[in-house]
Amino acid sequence: MRLPNDVLKTQDWIIDDIVPDFDVEDVWALPIEGGAHDFPAVIKAQQSLDFPASAPLPVRVLWGIRDLLGRAFGLGRISTSADAAGAWPPVPGTGEPSLLARLPDDLRDKSPASQVTDKPFRPLYRTGTELAEEISNRTMYGVMHLAWADQGSGRYRAQMTVYVKPRGTFGEAYMAFIKPFRYAIVYPALMRHFERTWSQQH
């Protein structure tokens, strides 16, 4: 279920101070609920997703088309792992090669080692209720933020927010172009993956 952006204002998140110059692209309530101490299991579910390799055929086809376009227009392949991608384009409008320098001191030296080395994300930080990973390509700089949102009465729900900073007019046009495909194909498949993986773990 997609959530209104205002839901981010109901709780204080570290990520708010890291990406004040980024746009909130999407906020999603994931089909995962549990208790206060279940966030490590949520992260395990997220890291165990073999996405898009085991996703439905339309998602894999969409990924393949994007990679073909990436090679044709010099945009890079979105399926290339962060380790294999080499040096990233910096955060747009800055010379920052990563958002790690923006972290508070108590988190900067505790950036978790990536457990998904075949994915195009690099870890930023992890706390008891937050996980943030960054990604950079020729169209935008982005952050995937996974949160364990307090729903009251001892219940928590997983919440995923995508923050982006497009690279100029082309980046903005590209993000607008792919939005319908994300909503119609990618996110529904991702939610089914989360729901299935969580049910298997519990």
PDB file of C-alpha atoms in Angstrom:
ATOM      1  CA  MET A   1       0.000   0.000   0.000  1.00  0.00           C
ATOM      2  CA  ARG A   2       1.363   3.380  -0.981  1.00  0.00           C
ATOM      3  CA  LEU A   3       1.344   5.939   1.832  1.00  0.00           C
ATOM      4  CA  PRO A   4       1.112   9.745   1.691  1.00  0.00           C
ATOM      5  CA  ASN A   5       4.447  11.497   2.144  1.00  0.00           C
ATOM      6  CA  ASP A   6       3.121  13.212   5.266  1.00  0.00           C
ATOM      7  CA  VAL A   7       3.368   9.906   7.136  1.00  0.00           C
ATOM      8  CA  LEU A   8       7.107  10.561   7.385  1.00  0.00           C
ATOM      9  CA  LYS A   9       6.388  13.493   9.696  1.00  0.00           C
ATOM     10  CA  THR A  10       4.724  11.301  12.319  1.00  0.00           C
ATOM     11  CA  GLN A  11       8.048   9.911  13.561  1.00  0.00           C
ATOM     12  CA  ASP A  12      11.620  11.159  13.756  1.00  0.00           C
ATOM     13  CA  TRP A  13      14.025   9.375  11.437  1.00  0.00           C
ATOM     14  CA  ILE A  14      17.788   9.830  11.119  1.00  0.00           C
ATOM     15  CA  ILE A  15      17.435   9.845   7.347  1.00  0.00           C
ATOM     16  CA  ASP A  16      15.620  13.217   7.537  1.00  0.00           C
ATOM     17  CA  ASP A  17      18.925  14.916   8.386  1.00  0.00           C
ATOM     18  CA  ILE A  18      20.892  12.982   5.757  1.00  0.00           C
ATOM     19  CA  VAL A  19      18.848  13.769   2.637  1.00  0.00           C
ATOM     20  CA  PRO A  20      17.157  17.170   3.148  1.00  0.00           C
ATOM     21  CA  ASP A  21      18.020  18.074  -0.463  1.00  0.00           C
ATOM     22  CA  PHE A  22      16.464  14.881  -1.902  1.00  0.00           C
ATOM     23  CA  ASP A  23      12.894  14.363  -3.121  1.00  0.00           C
ATOM     24  CA  VAL A  24      10.597  11.756  -1.577  1.00  0.00           C
ATOM     25  CA  GLU A  25       9.738   9.589  -4.567  1.00  0.00           C
ATOM     26  CA  ASP A  26       7.609   6.928  -2.839  1.00  0.00           C
ATOM     27  CA  VAL A  27       6.525   5.777   0.615  1.00  0.00           C
ATOM     28  CA  TRP A  28       5.190   2.246   0.926  1.00  0.00           C
ATOM     29  CA  ALA A  29       3.745   0.228   3.783  1.00  0.00           C
ATOM     30  CA  LEU A  30       5.175  -3.262   3.379  1.00  0.00           C
ATOM     31  CA  PRO A  31       3.107  -6.385   4.152  1.00  0.00           C
ATOM     32  CA  ILE A  32       5.235  -7.019   7.252  1.00  0.00           C
ATOM     33  CA  GLU A  33       4.171  -6.439  10.860  1.00  0.00           C
ATOM     34  CA  GLY A  34       5.591  -7.534  14.180  1.00  0.00           C
ATOM     35  CA  GLY A  35       6.908  -6.523  17.561  1.00  0.00           C
ATOM     36  CA  ALA A  36       9.510  -4.021  18.675  1.00  0.00           C
ATOM     37  CA  HIS A  37      12.426  -6.450  18.348  1.00  0.00           C
ATOM     38  CA  ASP A  38      11.560  -7.932  14.942  1.00  0.00           C
ATOM     39  CA  PHE A  39      13.439  -5.439  12.772  1.00  0.00           C
ATOM     40  CA  PRO A  40      16.481  -7.719  12.269  1.00  0.00           C
ATOM     41  CA  ALA A  41      14.097 -10.282  10.756  1.00  0.00           C
ATOM     42  CA  VAL A  42      12.715  -7.575   8.451  1.00  0.00           C
ATOM     43  CA  ILE A  43      16.242  -6.798   7.245  1.00  0.00           C
ATOM     44  CA  LYS A  44      16.880 -10.495   6.726  1.00  0.00           C
ATOM     45  CA  ALA A  45      13.745 -10.719   4.590  1.00  0.00           C
ATOM     46  CA  GLN A  46      14.832  -7.701   2.570  1.00  0.00           C
ATOM     47  CA  GLN A  47      18.339  -9.052   2.006  1.00  0.00           C
ATOM     48  CA  SER A  48      17.114 -12.509   1.054  1.00  0.00           C
ATOM     49  CA  LEU A  49      15.022 -11.248  -1.845  1.00  0.00           C
ATOM     50  CA  ASP A  50      16.472 -12.446  -5.128  1.00  0.00           C
ATOM     51  CA  PHE A  51      15.061  -9.494  -7.026  1.00  0.00           C
ATOM     52  CA  PRO A  52      14.525  -9.267  -9.943  1.00  0.00           C
ATOM     53  CA  ALA A  53      15.991 -12.693 -10.819  1.00  0.00           C
ATOM     54  CA  SER A  54      13.057 -14.575  -9.276  1.00  0.00           C
ATOM     55  CA  ALA A  55      10.457 -11.881  -9.997  1.00  0.00           C
ATOM     56  CA  PRO A  56       7.605 -12.423 -12.471  1.00  0.00           C
ATOM     57  CA  LEU A  57       8.476 -12.353 -16.176  1.00  0.00           C
ATOM     58  CA  PRO A  58       7.188  -8.771 -16.808  1.00  0.00           C
ATOM     59  CA  VAL A  59       9.593  -7.417 -14.166  1.00  0.00           C
ATOM     60  CA  ARG A  60      12.556  -9.318 -15.565  1.00  0.00           C
ATOM     61  CA  VAL A  61      11.708  -8.117 -19.076  1.00  0.00           C
ATOM     62  CA  LEU A  62      11.481  -4.518 -17.820  1.00  0.00           C
ATOM     63  CA  TRP A  63      14.867  -4.849 -16.110  1.00  0.00           C
ATOM     64  CA  GLY A  64      16.379  -6.286 -19.268  1.00  0.00           C
ATOM     65  CA  ILE A  65      15.029  -3.424 -21.395  1.00  0.00           C
ATOM     66  CA  ARG A  66      16.469  -0.869 -18.960  1.00  0.00           C
ATOM     67  CA  ASP A  67      19.866  -2.536 -19.121  1.00  0.00           C
ATOM     68  CA  LEU A  68      19.772  -2.520 -22.928  1.00  0.00           C
ATOM     69  CA  LEU A  69      18.892   1.186 -22.925  1.00  0.00           C
ATOM     70  CA  GLY A  70      21.624   1.783 -20.386  1.00  0.00           C
ATOM     71  CA  ARG A  71      24.242   0.286 -22.667  1.00  0.00           C
ATOM     72  CA  ALA A  72      22.876   2.116 -25.712  1.00  0.00           C
ATOM     73  CA  PHE A  73      22.742   5.571 -24.102  1.00  0.00           C
ATOM     74  CA  GLY A  74      25.568   5.311 -21.598  1.00  0.00           C
ATOM     75  CA  LEU A  75      23.273   5.227 -18.555  1.00  0.00           C
ATOM     76  CA  GLY A  76      24.815   2.150 -17.002  1.00  0.00           C
ATOM     77  CA  ARG A  77      23.129  -1.133 -16.116  1.00  0.00           C
ATOM     78  CA  ILE A  78      20.850  -0.996 -13.079  1.00  0.00           C
ATOM     79  CA  SER A  79      21.518  -4.670 -12.408  1.00  0.00           C
ATOM     80  CA  THR A  80      25.278  -4.100 -12.066  1.00  0.00           C
ATOM     81  CA  SER A  81      26.427  -4.661  -8.494  1.00  0.00           C
ATOM     82  CA  ALA A  82      27.788  -1.708  -6.545  1.00  0.00           C
ATOM     83  CA  ASP A  83      31.124  -3.501  -6.170  1.00  0.00           C
ATOM     84  CA  ALA A  84      31.421  -3.984  -9.937  1.00  0.00           C
ATOM     85  CA  ALA A  85      30.252  -0.479 -10.855  1.00  0.00           C
ATOM     86  CA  GLY A  86      33.505   1.214  -9.848  1.00  0.00           C
ATOM     87  CA  ALA A  87      33.487   4.923  -8.992  1.00  0.00           C
ATOM     88  CA  TRP A  88      29.999   6.400  -8.745  1.00  0.00           C
ATOM     89  CA  PRO A  89      28.868   9.732 -10.176  1.00  0.00           C
ATOM     90  CA  PRO A  90      28.720  12.139  -7.191  1.00  0.00           C
ATOM     91  CA  VAL A  91      25.582  13.392  -5.501  1.00  0.00           C
ATOM     92  CA  PRO A  92      24.039  15.886  -7.978  1.00  0.00           C
ATOM     93  CA  GLY A  93      24.885  19.493  -7.196  1.00  0.00           C
ATOM     94  CA  THR A  94      27.739  18.474  -4.881  1.00  0.00           C
ATOM     95  CA  GLY A  95      31.144  16.880  -5.078  1.00  0.00           C
ATOM     96  CA  GLU A  96      30.177  14.196  -2.564  1.00  0.00           C
ATOM     97  CA  PRO A  97      31.056  10.691  -3.776  1.00  0.00           C
ATOM     98  CA  SER A  98      28.801   9.202  -1.092  1.00  0.00           C
ATOM     99  CA  LEU A  99      26.359  10.234   1.622  1.00  0.00           C
ATOM    100  CA  LEU A 100      28.506   8.564   4.272  1.00  0.00           C
ATOM    101  CA  ALA A 101      30.125  11.890   5.161  1.00  0.00           C
ATOM    102  CA  ARG A 102      26.697  13.244   6.128  1.00  0.00           C
ATOM    103  CA  LEU A 103      26.178  10.630   8.826  1.00  0.00           C
ATOM    104  CA  PRO A 104      26.418  11.642  12.496  1.00  0.00           C
ATOM    105  CA  ASP A 105      29.687  10.640  14.124  1.00  0.00           C
ATOM    106  CA  ASP A 106      28.152   7.770  16.100  1.00  0.00           C
ATOM    107  CA  LEU A 107      26.987   6.100  12.875  1.00  0.00           C
ATOM    108  CA  ARG A 108      29.816   7.007  10.501  1.00  0.00           C
ATOM    109  CA  ASP A 109      32.143   4.364  11.887  1.00  0.00           C
ATOM    110  CA  LYS A 110      29.401   1.751  12.109  1.00  0.00           C
ATOM    111  CA  SER A 111      28.281   1.520   8.503  1.00  0.00           C
ATOM    112  CA  PRO A 112      27.230  -2.119   8.077  1.00  0.00           C
ATOM    113  CA  ALA A 113      29.018  -4.323   5.603  1.00  0.00           C
ATOM    114  CA  SER A 114      26.791  -5.076   2.649  1.00  0.00           C
ATOM    115  CA  GLN A 115      25.259  -8.547   2.738  1.00  0.00           C
ATOM    116  CA  VAL A 116      23.898  -8.202  -0.789  1.00  0.00           C
ATOM    117  CA  THR A 117      27.122  -7.864  -2.770  1.00  0.00           C
ATOM    118  CA  ASP A 118      25.384  -8.706  -6.053  1.00  0.00           C
ATOM    119  CA  LYS A 119      22.994  -5.744  -5.788  1.00  0.00           C
ATOM    120  CA  PRO A 120      23.520  -2.152  -6.989  1.00  0.00           C
ATOM    121  CA  PHE A 121      23.216  -0.656  -3.468  1.00  0.00           C
ATOM    122  CA  ARG A 122      25.818   0.320  -0.907  1.00  0.00           C
ATOM    123  CA  PRO A 123      25.017   0.400   2.827  1.00  0.00           C
ATOM    124  CA  LEU A 124      24.772   3.733   4.656  1.00  0.00           C
ATOM    125  CA  TYR A 125      23.699   2.904   8.194  1.00  0.00           C
ATOM    126  CA  ARG A 126      21.644   0.583  10.343  1.00  0.00           C
ATOM    127  CA  THR A 127      19.972   1.151  13.694  1.00  0.00           C
ATOM    128  CA  GLY A 128      17.332  -0.704  15.681  1.00  0.00           C
ATOM    129  CA  THR A 129      14.576   0.784  13.523  1.00  0.00           C
ATOM    130  CA  GLU A 130      16.249   2.006  10.313  1.00  0.00           C
ATOM    131  CA  LEU A 131      18.300   0.686   7.405  1.00  0.00           C
ATOM    132  CA  ALA A 132      19.512   2.974   4.616  1.00  0.00           C
ATOM    133  CA  GLU A 133      21.304   2.048   1.400  1.00  0.00           C
ATOM    134  CA  GLU A 134      22.425   4.349  -1.413  1.00  0.00           C
ATOM    135  CA  ILE A 135      22.575   3.954  -5.171  1.00  0.00           C
ATOM    136  CA  SER A 136      23.995   6.127  -7.942  1.00  0.00           C
ATOM    137  CA  ASN A 137      23.681   6.011 -11.715  1.00  0.00           C
ATOM    138  CA  ARG A 138      23.661   8.389 -14.696  1.00  0.00           C
ATOM    139  CA  THR A 139      20.062   9.482 -14.128  1.00  0.00           C
ATOM    140  CA  MET A 140      19.843  10.013 -10.363  1.00  0.00           C
ATOM    141  CA  TYR A 141      21.272   9.476  -6.877  1.00  0.00           C
ATOM    142  CA  GLY A 142      18.928   7.544  -4.629  1.00  0.00           C
ATOM    143  CA  VAL A 143      18.438   6.144  -1.142  1.00  0.00           C
ATOM    144  CA  MET A 144      16.338   3.164  -0.130  1.00  0.00           C
ATOM    145  CA  HIS A 145      15.196   3.630   3.482  1.00  0.00           C
ATOM    146  CA  LEU A 146      13.660   0.708   5.348  1.00  0.00           C
ATOM    147  CA  ALA A 147      12.020   1.624   8.656  1.00  0.00           C
ATOM    148  CA  TRP A 148      10.263  -0.175  11.500  1.00  0.00           C
ATOM    149  CA  ALA A 149       7.406   2.253  12.130  1.00  0.00           C
ATOM    150  CA  ASP A 150       5.663   2.262  15.516  1.00  0.00           C
ATOM    151  CA  GLN A 151       1.928   1.714  15.102  1.00  0.00           C
ATOM    152  CA  GLY A 152       1.127   1.856  18.838  1.00  0.00           C
ATOM    153  CA  SER A 153       0.139  -0.900  21.271  1.00  0.00           C
ATOM    154  CA  GLY A 154       3.470  -2.640  20.757  1.00  0.00           C
ATOM    155  CA  ARG A 155       2.937  -3.241  17.036  1.00  0.00           C
ATOM    156  CA  TYR A 156       5.316  -2.186  14.255  1.00  0.00           C
ATOM    157  CA  ARG A 157       5.048  -2.134  10.473  1.00  0.00           C
ATOM    158  CA  ALA A 158       7.780  -2.155   7.846  1.00  0.00           C
ATOM    159  CA  GLN A 159       7.879   0.993   5.763  1.00  0.00           C
ATOM    160  CA  MET A 160       9.994   1.637   2.681  1.00  0.00           C
ATOM    161  CA  THR A 161      10.786   5.129   1.411  1.00  0.00           C
ATOM    162  CA  VAL A 162      12.665   5.968  -1.778  1.00  0.00           C
ATOM    163  CA  TYR A 163      14.541   9.288  -1.876  1.00  0.00           C
ATOM    164  CA  VAL A 164      15.966  10.571  -5.151  1.00  0.00           C
ATOM    165  CA  LYS A 165      17.974  13.461  -6.519  1.00  0.00           C
ATOM    166  CA  PRO A 166      17.692  13.496 -10.338  1.00  0.00           C
ATOM    167  CA  ARG A 167      20.625  14.499 -12.512  1.00  0.00           C
ATOM    168  CA  GLY A 168      19.261  17.574 -14.256  1.00  0.00           C
ATOM    169  CA  THR A 169      16.372  17.797 -16.674  1.00  0.00           C
ATOM    170  CA  PHE A 170      17.146  14.463 -18.276  1.00  0.00           C
ATOM    171  CA  GLY A 171      17.111  12.722 -14.910  1.00  0.00           C
ATOM    172  CA  GLU A 172      13.772  14.306 -14.025  1.00  0.00           C
ATOM    173  CA  ALA A 173      12.280  13.267 -17.367  1.00  0.00           C
ATOM    174  CA  TYR A 174      13.586   9.729 -16.955  1.00  0.00           C
ATOM    175  CA  MET A 175      12.132   9.383 -13.447  1.00  0.00           C
ATOM    176  CA  ALA A 176       8.761  10.633 -14.692  1.00  0.00           C
ATOM    177  CA  PHE A 177       8.869   8.213 -17.630  1.00  0.00           C
ATOM    178  CA  ILE A 178       9.503   5.101 -15.529  1.00  0.00           C
ATOM    179  CA  LYS A 179       7.047   5.961 -12.717  1.00  0.00           C
ATOM    180  CA  PRO A 180       4.007   4.245 -14.329  1.00  0.00           C
ATOM    181  CA  PHE A 181       6.065   1.082 -14.878  1.00  0.00           C
ATOM    182  CA  ARG A 182       7.229   1.073 -11.255  1.00  0.00           C
ATOM    183  CA  TYR A 183       3.685   1.433  -9.955  1.00  0.00           C
ATOM    184  CA  ALA A 184       2.102  -1.071 -12.345  1.00  0.00           C
ATOM    185  CA  ILE A 185       4.816  -3.744 -12.469  1.00  0.00           C
ATOM    186  CA  VAL A 186       7.786  -3.375 -10.139  1.00  0.00           C
ATOM    187  CA  TYR A 187       6.242  -2.437  -6.786  1.00  0.00           C
ATOM    188  CA  PRO A 188       3.385  -4.992  -6.882  1.00  0.00           C
ATOM    189  CA  ALA A 189       5.938  -7.732  -7.595  1.00  0.00           C
ATOM    190  CA  LEU A 190       8.206  -6.439  -4.828  1.00  0.00           C
ATOM    191  CA  MET A 191       5.335  -6.449  -2.319  1.00  0.00           C
ATOM    192  CA  ARG A 192       4.442 -10.040  -3.207  1.00  0.00           C
ATOM    193  CA  HIS A 193       8.090 -10.982  -2.704  1.00  0.00           C
ATOM    194  CA  PHE A 194       8.120  -9.383   0.742  1.00  0.00           C
ATOM    195  CA  GLU A 195       4.829 -10.997   1.749  1.00  0.00           C
ATOM    196  CA  ARG A 196       5.905 -14.455   0.618  1.00  0.00           C
ATOM    197  CA  THR A 197       9.346 -14.233   2.218  1.00  0.00           C
ATOM    198  CA  TRP A 198       7.971 -12.944   5.520  1.00  0.00           C
ATOM    199  CA  SER A 199       5.325 -15.681   5.683  1.00  0.00           C
ATOM    200  CA  GLN A 200       7.997 -18.320   5.044  1.00  0.00           C
ATOM    201  CA  GLN A 201      10.121 -16.955   7.897  1.00  0.00           C
ATOM    202  CA  HIS A 202       7.196 -16.894  10.301  1.00  0.00           C
TER     203      HIS A 202
END
